[in-house]
mmCIF file of C-alpha atoms in Angstrom:
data_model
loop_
_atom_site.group_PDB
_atom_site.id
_atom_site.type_symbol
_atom_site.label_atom_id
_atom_site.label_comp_id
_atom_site.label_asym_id
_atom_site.label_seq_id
_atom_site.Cartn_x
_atom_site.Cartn_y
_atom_site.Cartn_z
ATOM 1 C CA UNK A 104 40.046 -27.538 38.031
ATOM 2 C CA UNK A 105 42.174 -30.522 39.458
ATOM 3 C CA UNK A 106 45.803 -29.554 38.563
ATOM 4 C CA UNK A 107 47.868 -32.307 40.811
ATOM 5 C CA UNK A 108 48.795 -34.188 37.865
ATOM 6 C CA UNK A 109 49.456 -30.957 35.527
ATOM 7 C CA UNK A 110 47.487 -29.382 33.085
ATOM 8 C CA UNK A 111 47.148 -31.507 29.638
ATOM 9 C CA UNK A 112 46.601 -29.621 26.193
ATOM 10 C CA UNK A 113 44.149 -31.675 24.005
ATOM 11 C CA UNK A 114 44.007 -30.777 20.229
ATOM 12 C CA UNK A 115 40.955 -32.309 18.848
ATOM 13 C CA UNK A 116 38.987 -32.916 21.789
ATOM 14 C CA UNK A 117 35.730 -32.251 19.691
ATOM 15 C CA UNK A 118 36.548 -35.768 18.212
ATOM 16 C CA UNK A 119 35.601 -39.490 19.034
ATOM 17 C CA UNK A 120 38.863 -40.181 20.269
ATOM 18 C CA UNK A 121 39.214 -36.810 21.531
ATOM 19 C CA UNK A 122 36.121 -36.658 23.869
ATOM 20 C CA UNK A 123 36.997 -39.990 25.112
ATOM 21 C CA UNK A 124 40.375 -38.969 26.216
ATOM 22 C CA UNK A 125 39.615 -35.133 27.132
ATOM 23 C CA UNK A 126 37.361 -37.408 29.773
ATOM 24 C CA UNK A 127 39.720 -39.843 30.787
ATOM 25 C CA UNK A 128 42.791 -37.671 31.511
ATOM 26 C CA UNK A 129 40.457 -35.630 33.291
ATOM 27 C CA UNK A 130 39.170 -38.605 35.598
ATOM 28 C CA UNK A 131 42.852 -39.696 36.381
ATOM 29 C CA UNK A 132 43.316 -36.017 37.714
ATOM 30 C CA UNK A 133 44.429 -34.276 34.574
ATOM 31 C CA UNK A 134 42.981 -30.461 34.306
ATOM 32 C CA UNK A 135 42.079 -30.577 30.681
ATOM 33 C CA UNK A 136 42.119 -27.656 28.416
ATOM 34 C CA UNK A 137 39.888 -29.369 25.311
ATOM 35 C CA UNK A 138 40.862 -27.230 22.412
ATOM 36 C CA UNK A 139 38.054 -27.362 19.540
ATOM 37 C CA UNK A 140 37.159 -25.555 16.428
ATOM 38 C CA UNK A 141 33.485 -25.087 17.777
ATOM 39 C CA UNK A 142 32.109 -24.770 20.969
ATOM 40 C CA UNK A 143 31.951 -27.945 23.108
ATOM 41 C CA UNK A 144 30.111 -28.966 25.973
ATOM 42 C CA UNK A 145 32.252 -31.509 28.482
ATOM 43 C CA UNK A 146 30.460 -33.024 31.613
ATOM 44 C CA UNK A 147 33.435 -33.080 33.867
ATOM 45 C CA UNK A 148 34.113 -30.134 35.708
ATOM 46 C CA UNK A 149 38.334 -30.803 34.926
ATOM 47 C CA UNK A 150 37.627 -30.031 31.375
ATOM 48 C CA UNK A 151 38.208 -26.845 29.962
ATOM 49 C CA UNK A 152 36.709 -26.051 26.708
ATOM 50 C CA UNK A 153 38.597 -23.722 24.091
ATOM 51 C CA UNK A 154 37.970 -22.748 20.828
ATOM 52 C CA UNK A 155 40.345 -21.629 17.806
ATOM 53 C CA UNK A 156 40.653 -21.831 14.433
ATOM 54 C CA UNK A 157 44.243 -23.091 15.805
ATOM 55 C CA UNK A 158 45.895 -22.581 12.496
ATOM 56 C CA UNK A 159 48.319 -19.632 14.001
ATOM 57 C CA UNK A 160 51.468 -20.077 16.752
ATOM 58 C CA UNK A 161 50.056 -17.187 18.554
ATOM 59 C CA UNK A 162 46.662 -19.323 19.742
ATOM 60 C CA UNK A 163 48.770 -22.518 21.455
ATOM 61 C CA UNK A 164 51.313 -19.915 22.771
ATOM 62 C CA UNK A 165 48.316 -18.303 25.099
ATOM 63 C CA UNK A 166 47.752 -22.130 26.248
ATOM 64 C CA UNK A 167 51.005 -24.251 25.840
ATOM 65 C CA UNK A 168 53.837 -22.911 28.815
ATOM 66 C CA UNK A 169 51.128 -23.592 31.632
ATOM 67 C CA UNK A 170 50.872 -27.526 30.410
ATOM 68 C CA UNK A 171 52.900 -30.377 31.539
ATOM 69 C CA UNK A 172 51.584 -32.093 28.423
ATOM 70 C CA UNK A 173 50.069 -31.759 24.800
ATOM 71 C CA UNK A 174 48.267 -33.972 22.898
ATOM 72 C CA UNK A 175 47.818 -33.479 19.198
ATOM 73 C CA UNK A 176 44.409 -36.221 18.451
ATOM 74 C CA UNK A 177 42.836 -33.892 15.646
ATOM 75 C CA UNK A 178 42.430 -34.234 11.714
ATOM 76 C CA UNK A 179 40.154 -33.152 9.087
ATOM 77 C CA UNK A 180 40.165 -36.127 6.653
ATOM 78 C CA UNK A 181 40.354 -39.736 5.755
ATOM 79 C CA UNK A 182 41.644 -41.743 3.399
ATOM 80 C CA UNK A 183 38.741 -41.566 1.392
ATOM 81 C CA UNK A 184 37.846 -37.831 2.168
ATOM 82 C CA UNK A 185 41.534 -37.024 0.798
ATOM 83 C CA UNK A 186 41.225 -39.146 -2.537
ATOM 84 C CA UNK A 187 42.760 -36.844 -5.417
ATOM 85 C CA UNK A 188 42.311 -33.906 -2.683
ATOM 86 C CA UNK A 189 45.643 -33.114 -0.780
ATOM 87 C CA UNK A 190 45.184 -30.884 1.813
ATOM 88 C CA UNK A 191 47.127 -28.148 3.535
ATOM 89 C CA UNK A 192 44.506 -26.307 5.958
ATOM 90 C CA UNK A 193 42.874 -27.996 8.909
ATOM 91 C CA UNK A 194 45.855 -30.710 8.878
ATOM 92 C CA UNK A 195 49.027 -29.822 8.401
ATOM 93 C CA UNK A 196 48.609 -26.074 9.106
ATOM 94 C CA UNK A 197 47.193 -26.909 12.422
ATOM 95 C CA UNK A 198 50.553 -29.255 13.278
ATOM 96 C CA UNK A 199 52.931 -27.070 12.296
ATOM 97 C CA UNK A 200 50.985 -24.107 14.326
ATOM 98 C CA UNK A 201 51.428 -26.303 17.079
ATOM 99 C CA UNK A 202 55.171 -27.457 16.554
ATOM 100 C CA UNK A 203 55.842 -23.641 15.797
ATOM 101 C CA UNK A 204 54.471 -23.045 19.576
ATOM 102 C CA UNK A 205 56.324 -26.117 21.032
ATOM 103 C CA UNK A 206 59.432 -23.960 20.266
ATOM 104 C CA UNK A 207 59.160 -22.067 23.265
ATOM 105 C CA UNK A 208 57.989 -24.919 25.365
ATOM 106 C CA UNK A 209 60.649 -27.699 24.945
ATOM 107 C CA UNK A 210 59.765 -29.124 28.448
ATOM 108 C CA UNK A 211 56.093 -29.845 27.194
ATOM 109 C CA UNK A 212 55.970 -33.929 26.842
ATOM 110 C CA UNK A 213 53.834 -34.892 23.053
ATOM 111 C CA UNK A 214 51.717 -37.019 21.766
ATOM 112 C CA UNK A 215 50.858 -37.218 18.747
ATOM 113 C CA UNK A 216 47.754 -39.590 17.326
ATOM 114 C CA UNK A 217 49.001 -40.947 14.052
ATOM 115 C CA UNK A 218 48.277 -43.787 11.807
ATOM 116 C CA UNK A 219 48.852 -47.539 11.681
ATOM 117 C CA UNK A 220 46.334 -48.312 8.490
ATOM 118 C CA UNK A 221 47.286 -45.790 6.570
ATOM 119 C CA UNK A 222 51.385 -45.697 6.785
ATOM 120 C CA UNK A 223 52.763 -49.078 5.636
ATOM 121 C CA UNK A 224 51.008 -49.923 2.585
ATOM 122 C CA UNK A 225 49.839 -53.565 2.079
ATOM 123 C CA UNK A 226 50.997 -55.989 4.596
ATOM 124 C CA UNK A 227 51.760 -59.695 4.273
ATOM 125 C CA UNK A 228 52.481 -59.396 7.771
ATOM 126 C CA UNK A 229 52.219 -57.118 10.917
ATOM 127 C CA UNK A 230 54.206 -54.066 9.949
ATOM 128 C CA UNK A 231 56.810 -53.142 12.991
ATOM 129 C CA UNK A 232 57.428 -49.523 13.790
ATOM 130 C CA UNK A 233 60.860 -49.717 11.549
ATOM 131 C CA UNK A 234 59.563 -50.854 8.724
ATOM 132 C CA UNK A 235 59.267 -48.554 6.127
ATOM 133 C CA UNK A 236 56.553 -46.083 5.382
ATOM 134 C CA UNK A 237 54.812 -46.177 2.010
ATOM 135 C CA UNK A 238 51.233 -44.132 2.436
ATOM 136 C CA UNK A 239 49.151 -44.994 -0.075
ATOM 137 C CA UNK A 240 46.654 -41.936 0.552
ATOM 138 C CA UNK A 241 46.964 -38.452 0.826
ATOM 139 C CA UNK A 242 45.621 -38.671 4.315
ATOM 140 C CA UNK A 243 48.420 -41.147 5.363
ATOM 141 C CA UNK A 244 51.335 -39.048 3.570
ATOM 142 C CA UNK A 245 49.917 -35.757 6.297
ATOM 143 C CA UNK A 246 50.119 -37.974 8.580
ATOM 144 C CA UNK A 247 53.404 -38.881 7.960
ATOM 145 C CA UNK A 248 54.983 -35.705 7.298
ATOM 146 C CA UNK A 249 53.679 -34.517 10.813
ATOM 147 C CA UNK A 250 55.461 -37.258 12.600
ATOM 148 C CA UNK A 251 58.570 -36.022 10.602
ATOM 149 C CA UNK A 252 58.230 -32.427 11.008
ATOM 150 C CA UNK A 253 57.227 -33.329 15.310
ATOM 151 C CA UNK A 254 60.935 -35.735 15.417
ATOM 152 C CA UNK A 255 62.262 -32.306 14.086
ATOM 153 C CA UNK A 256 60.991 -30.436 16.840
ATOM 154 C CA UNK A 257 62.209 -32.892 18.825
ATOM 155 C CA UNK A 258 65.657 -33.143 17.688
ATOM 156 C CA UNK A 259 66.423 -29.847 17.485
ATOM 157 C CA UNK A 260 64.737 -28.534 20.835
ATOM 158 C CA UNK A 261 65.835 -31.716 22.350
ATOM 159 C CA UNK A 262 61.854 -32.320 23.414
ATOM 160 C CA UNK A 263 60.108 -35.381 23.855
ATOM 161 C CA UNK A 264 57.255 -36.805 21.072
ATOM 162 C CA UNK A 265 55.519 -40.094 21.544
ATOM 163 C CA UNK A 266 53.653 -40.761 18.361
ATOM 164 C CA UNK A 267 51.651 -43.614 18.377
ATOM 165 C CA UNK A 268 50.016 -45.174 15.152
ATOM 166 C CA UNK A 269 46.323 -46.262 16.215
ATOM 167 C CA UNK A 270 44.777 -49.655 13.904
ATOM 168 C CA UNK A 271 41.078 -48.617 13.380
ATOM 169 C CA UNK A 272 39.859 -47.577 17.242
ATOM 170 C CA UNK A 273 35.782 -48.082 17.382
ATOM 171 C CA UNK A 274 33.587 -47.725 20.107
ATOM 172 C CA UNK A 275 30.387 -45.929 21.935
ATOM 173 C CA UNK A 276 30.355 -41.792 20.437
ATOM 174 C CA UNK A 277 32.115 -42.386 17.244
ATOM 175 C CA UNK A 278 29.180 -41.339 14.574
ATOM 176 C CA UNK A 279 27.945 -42.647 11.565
ATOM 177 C CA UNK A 280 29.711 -40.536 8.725
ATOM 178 C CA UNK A 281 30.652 -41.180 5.669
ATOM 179 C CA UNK A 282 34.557 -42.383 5.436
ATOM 180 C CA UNK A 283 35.240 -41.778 9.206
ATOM 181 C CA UNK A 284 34.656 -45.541 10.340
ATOM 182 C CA UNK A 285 33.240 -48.689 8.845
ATOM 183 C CA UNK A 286 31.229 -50.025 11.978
ATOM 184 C CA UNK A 287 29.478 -47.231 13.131
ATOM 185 C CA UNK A 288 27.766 -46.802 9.249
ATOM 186 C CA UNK A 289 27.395 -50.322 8.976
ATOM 187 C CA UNK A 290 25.420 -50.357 12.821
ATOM 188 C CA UNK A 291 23.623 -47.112 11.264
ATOM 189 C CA UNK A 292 22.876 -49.537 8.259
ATOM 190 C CA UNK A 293 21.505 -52.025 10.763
ATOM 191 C CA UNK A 294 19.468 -49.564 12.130
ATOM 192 C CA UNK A 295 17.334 -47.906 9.325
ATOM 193 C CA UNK A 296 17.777 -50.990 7.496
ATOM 194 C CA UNK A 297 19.422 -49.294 4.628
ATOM 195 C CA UNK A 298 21.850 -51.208 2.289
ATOM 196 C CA UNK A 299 25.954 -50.584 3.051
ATOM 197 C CA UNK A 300 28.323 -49.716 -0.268
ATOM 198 C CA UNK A 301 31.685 -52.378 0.372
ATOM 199 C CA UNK A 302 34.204 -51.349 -2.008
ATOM 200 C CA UNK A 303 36.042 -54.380 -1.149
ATOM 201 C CA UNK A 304 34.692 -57.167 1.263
ATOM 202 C CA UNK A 305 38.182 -59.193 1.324
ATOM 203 C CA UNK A 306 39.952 -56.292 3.027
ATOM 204 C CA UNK A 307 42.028 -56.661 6.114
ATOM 205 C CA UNK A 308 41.933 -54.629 8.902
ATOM 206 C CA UNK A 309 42.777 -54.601 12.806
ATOM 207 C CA UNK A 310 39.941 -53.073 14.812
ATOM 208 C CA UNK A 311 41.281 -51.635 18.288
ATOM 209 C CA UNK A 312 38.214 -50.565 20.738
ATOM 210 C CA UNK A 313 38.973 -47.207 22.379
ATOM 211 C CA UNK A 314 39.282 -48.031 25.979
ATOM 212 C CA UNK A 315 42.384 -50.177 25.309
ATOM 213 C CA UNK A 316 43.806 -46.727 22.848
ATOM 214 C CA UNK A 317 42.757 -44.636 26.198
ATOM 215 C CA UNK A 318 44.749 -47.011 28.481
ATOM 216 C CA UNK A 319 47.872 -46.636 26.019
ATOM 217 C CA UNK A 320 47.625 -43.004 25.740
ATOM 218 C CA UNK A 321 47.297 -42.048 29.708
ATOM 219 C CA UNK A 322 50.349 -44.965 29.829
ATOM 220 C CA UNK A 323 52.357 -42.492 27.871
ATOM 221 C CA UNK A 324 51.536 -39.697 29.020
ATOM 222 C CA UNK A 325 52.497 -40.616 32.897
ATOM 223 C CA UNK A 326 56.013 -42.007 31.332
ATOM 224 C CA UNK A 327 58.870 -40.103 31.266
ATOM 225 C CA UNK A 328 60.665 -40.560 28.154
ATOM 226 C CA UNK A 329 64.006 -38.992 27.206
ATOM 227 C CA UNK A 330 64.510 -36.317 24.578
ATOM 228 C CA UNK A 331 63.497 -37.859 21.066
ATOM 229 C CA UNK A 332 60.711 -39.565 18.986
ATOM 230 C CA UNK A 333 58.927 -42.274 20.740
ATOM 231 C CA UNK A 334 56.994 -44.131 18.433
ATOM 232 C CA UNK A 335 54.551 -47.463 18.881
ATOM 233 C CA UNK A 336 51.904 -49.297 17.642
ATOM 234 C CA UNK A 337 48.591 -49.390 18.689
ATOM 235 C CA UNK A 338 46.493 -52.380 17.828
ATOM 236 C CA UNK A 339 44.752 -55.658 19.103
ATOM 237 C CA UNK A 340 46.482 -58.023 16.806
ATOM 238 C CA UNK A 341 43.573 -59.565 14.736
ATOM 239 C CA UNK A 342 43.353 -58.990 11.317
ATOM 240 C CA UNK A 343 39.730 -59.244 10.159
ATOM 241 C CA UNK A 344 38.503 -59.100 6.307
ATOM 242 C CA UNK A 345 35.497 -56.831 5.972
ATOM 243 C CA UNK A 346 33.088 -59.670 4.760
ATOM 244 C CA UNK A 347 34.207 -61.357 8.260
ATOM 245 C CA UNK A 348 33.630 -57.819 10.216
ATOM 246 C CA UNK A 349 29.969 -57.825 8.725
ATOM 247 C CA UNK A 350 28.979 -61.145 9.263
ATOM 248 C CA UNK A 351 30.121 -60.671 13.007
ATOM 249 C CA UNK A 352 27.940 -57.210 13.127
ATOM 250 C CA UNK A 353 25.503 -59.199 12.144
ATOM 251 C CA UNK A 354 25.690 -61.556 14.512
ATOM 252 C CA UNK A 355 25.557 -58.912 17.150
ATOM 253 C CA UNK A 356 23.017 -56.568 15.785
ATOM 254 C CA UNK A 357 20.423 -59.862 14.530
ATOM 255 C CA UNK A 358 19.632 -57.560 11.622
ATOM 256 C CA UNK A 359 21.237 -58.866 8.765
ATOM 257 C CA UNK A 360 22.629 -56.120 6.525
ATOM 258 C CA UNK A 361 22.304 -55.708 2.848
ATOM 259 C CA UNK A 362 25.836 -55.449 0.961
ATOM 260 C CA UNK A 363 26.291 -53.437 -2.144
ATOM 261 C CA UNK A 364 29.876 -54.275 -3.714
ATOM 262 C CA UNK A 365 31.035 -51.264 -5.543
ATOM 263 C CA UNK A 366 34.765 -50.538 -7.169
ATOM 264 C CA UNK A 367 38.063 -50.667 -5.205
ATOM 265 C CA UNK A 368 38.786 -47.443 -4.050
ATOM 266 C CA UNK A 369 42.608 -46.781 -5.508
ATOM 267 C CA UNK A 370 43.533 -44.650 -1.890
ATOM 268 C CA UNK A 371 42.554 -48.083 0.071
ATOM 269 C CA UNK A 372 45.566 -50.539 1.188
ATOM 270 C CA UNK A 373 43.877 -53.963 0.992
ATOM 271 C CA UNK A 374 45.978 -55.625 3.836
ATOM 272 C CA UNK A 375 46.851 -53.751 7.051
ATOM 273 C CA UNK A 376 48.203 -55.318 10.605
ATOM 274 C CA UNK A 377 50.821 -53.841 13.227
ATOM 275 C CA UNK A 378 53.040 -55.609 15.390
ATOM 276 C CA UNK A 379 52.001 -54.257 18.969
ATOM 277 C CA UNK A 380 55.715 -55.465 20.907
ATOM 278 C CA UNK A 381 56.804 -52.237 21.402
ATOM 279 C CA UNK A 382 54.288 -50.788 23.443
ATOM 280 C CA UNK A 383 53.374 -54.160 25.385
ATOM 281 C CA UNK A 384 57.390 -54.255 26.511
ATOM 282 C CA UNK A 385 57.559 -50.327 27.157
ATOM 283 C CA UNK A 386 54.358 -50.092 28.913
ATOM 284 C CA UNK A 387 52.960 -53.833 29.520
ATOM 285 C CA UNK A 388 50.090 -52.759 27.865
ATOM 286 C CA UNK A 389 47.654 -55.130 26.190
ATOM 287 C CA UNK A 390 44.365 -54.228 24.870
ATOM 288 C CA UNK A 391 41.340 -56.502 26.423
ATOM 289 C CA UNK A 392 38.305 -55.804 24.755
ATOM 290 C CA UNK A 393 38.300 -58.402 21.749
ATOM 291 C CA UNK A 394 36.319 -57.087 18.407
ATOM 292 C CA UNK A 395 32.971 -59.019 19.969
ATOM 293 C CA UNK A 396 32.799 -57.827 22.724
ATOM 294 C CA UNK A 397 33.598 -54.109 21.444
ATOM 295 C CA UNK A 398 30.923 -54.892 18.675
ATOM 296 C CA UNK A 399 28.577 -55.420 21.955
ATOM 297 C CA UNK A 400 29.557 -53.082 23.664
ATOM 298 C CA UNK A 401 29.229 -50.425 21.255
ATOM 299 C CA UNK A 402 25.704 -51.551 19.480
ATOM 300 C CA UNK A 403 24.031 -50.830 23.357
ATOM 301 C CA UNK A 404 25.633 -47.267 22.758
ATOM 302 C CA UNK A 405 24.561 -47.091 19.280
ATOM 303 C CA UNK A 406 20.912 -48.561 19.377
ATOM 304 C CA UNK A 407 19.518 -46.154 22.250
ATOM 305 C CA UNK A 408 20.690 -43.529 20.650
ATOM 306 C CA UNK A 409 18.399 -43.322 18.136
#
């Protein structure tokens, strides 16, 4: 394995986002150790596959004082998946595993993979990084008592935690389940020609394609930061209502899609955008693939798959 840029810990790398990265950071000269639940298979020979139930100190500590870096990009639920069902084990058991590990690591830089839809609550306009948090689901409150109980670690081990809050990332990999992405069940829709359940068409969302979350996350993990919580947006700055998202699926697909309108979900926020200044001053970042062209882009992935 390549180790001249230091060895990166990646929680999650079973995941969409996950496999993207574990893949990236390994290209850039990263040796990768990909920690999963299940076994994994990784093409590039940089990536190390490990698996754990990773709910215990003891199974980061065998892993954690060899890495210049950890990345924490795994959860078990959405907003949906958590309606009336908060959850302990395979979320917050796993983070504080981690955190309880970090103890003895302090010089380990981490990121942590949060959430920009599902922190702020309803948005008249882009929500900023010190506005307020007000989760609205289950999911989002987990998510928001990690990045407390991570600025804890941080404060008190004087570490350093960049947390950045993703929009909703899409691209080529991410599968068609239930709850764990609107495009790639509405292109499975498109597909098999089966109808696709909108609980709300008039929804707004920002849609970030995952090479411009991949650029962001290798920008932050090659920054030195000083002891603390780091904490930034992640979006491309468009908000889009859902009607509008499937109209331009359509568009891209040429296969019309049949909508089914069912009851507002009470877990969903109904108006959702983040203010990306933060991260475009402390990294010049800018994401550059616009929601058509990631729509493209992804439908090639998603139509020879099948």
């Amino acid at each position: 394995m390549n180790h001249a840029r230091g060895s990166v810990f990646l929680l999650g790398a079973g995941g969409f986002i996950g496999r993207h990265l574990a893949r990236r950071l390994a290209e850039d000269g990263h040796a990768v150790i990909a920690a999963t639940r299940a076994p994994a298979t990784f093409e590039h020979p940089g990536i190390r596959n490990v698996v754990g139930g990773w709910d215990d100190a003891t199974q980061f500590a065998r892993w954690l004082p060899g890495c210049a870096a950890a990345i924490h990009a795994a959860s078990s639920s959405t907003p949906g998946s958590s309606d009336a069902r908060p959850q302990l084990d395979g979320n917050l058991r796993t983070t504080l595993a981690m955190i309880e590990a970090l103890q003895d690591t302090p010089s380990c830089r981490v990121l942590f993979l949060s959430s920009a839809g599902t922190l702020y609550g309803d948005r008249a306009t882009p929500a900023a990084e010190t506005d307020p948090i007000r989760p609205r689901s289950y999911h989002g409150a987990g998510k928001a008592a990690a990045e407390h109980f991570f600025q804890a670690w941080a404060t008190q081990y004087e570490g350093a935690v960049t947390v950045l809050r993703p929009s909703n990332v899409f691209g080529p990999g991410q599968s068609a389940r239930r709850g764990f992405g609107i495009i790639p069940t509405a292109f499975d829709c498109a597909l098999h020609g089966t109808p696709l359940s909108i609980w709300d068409g008039s929804t707004v969302r920002d849609y970030l394609y995952v090479d411009d979350l991949l650029d962001l996350c290798a920008a932050t993990i090659a920054h030195s930061f000083e002891p603390g919580a780091h904490v930034f947006n992640a979006a491309f700055g468009e908000g889009v209502t859902l009607d509008a998202l499937i109209d331009r699926i359509d568009a891209v697909t040429g296969r019309p899609i049949e909508r089914r309108y069912e009851t507002a979900r009470r877990v969903d926020v109904h108006t959702i955008t983040a203010d990306t200044t933060a991260a475009r001053s402390a990294f010049g970042w800018s994401p550059a693939i616009d929601l058509d062209e990631g729509l493209h882009r992804t439908w090639q992935w998603y139509s020879t798959q099948a």
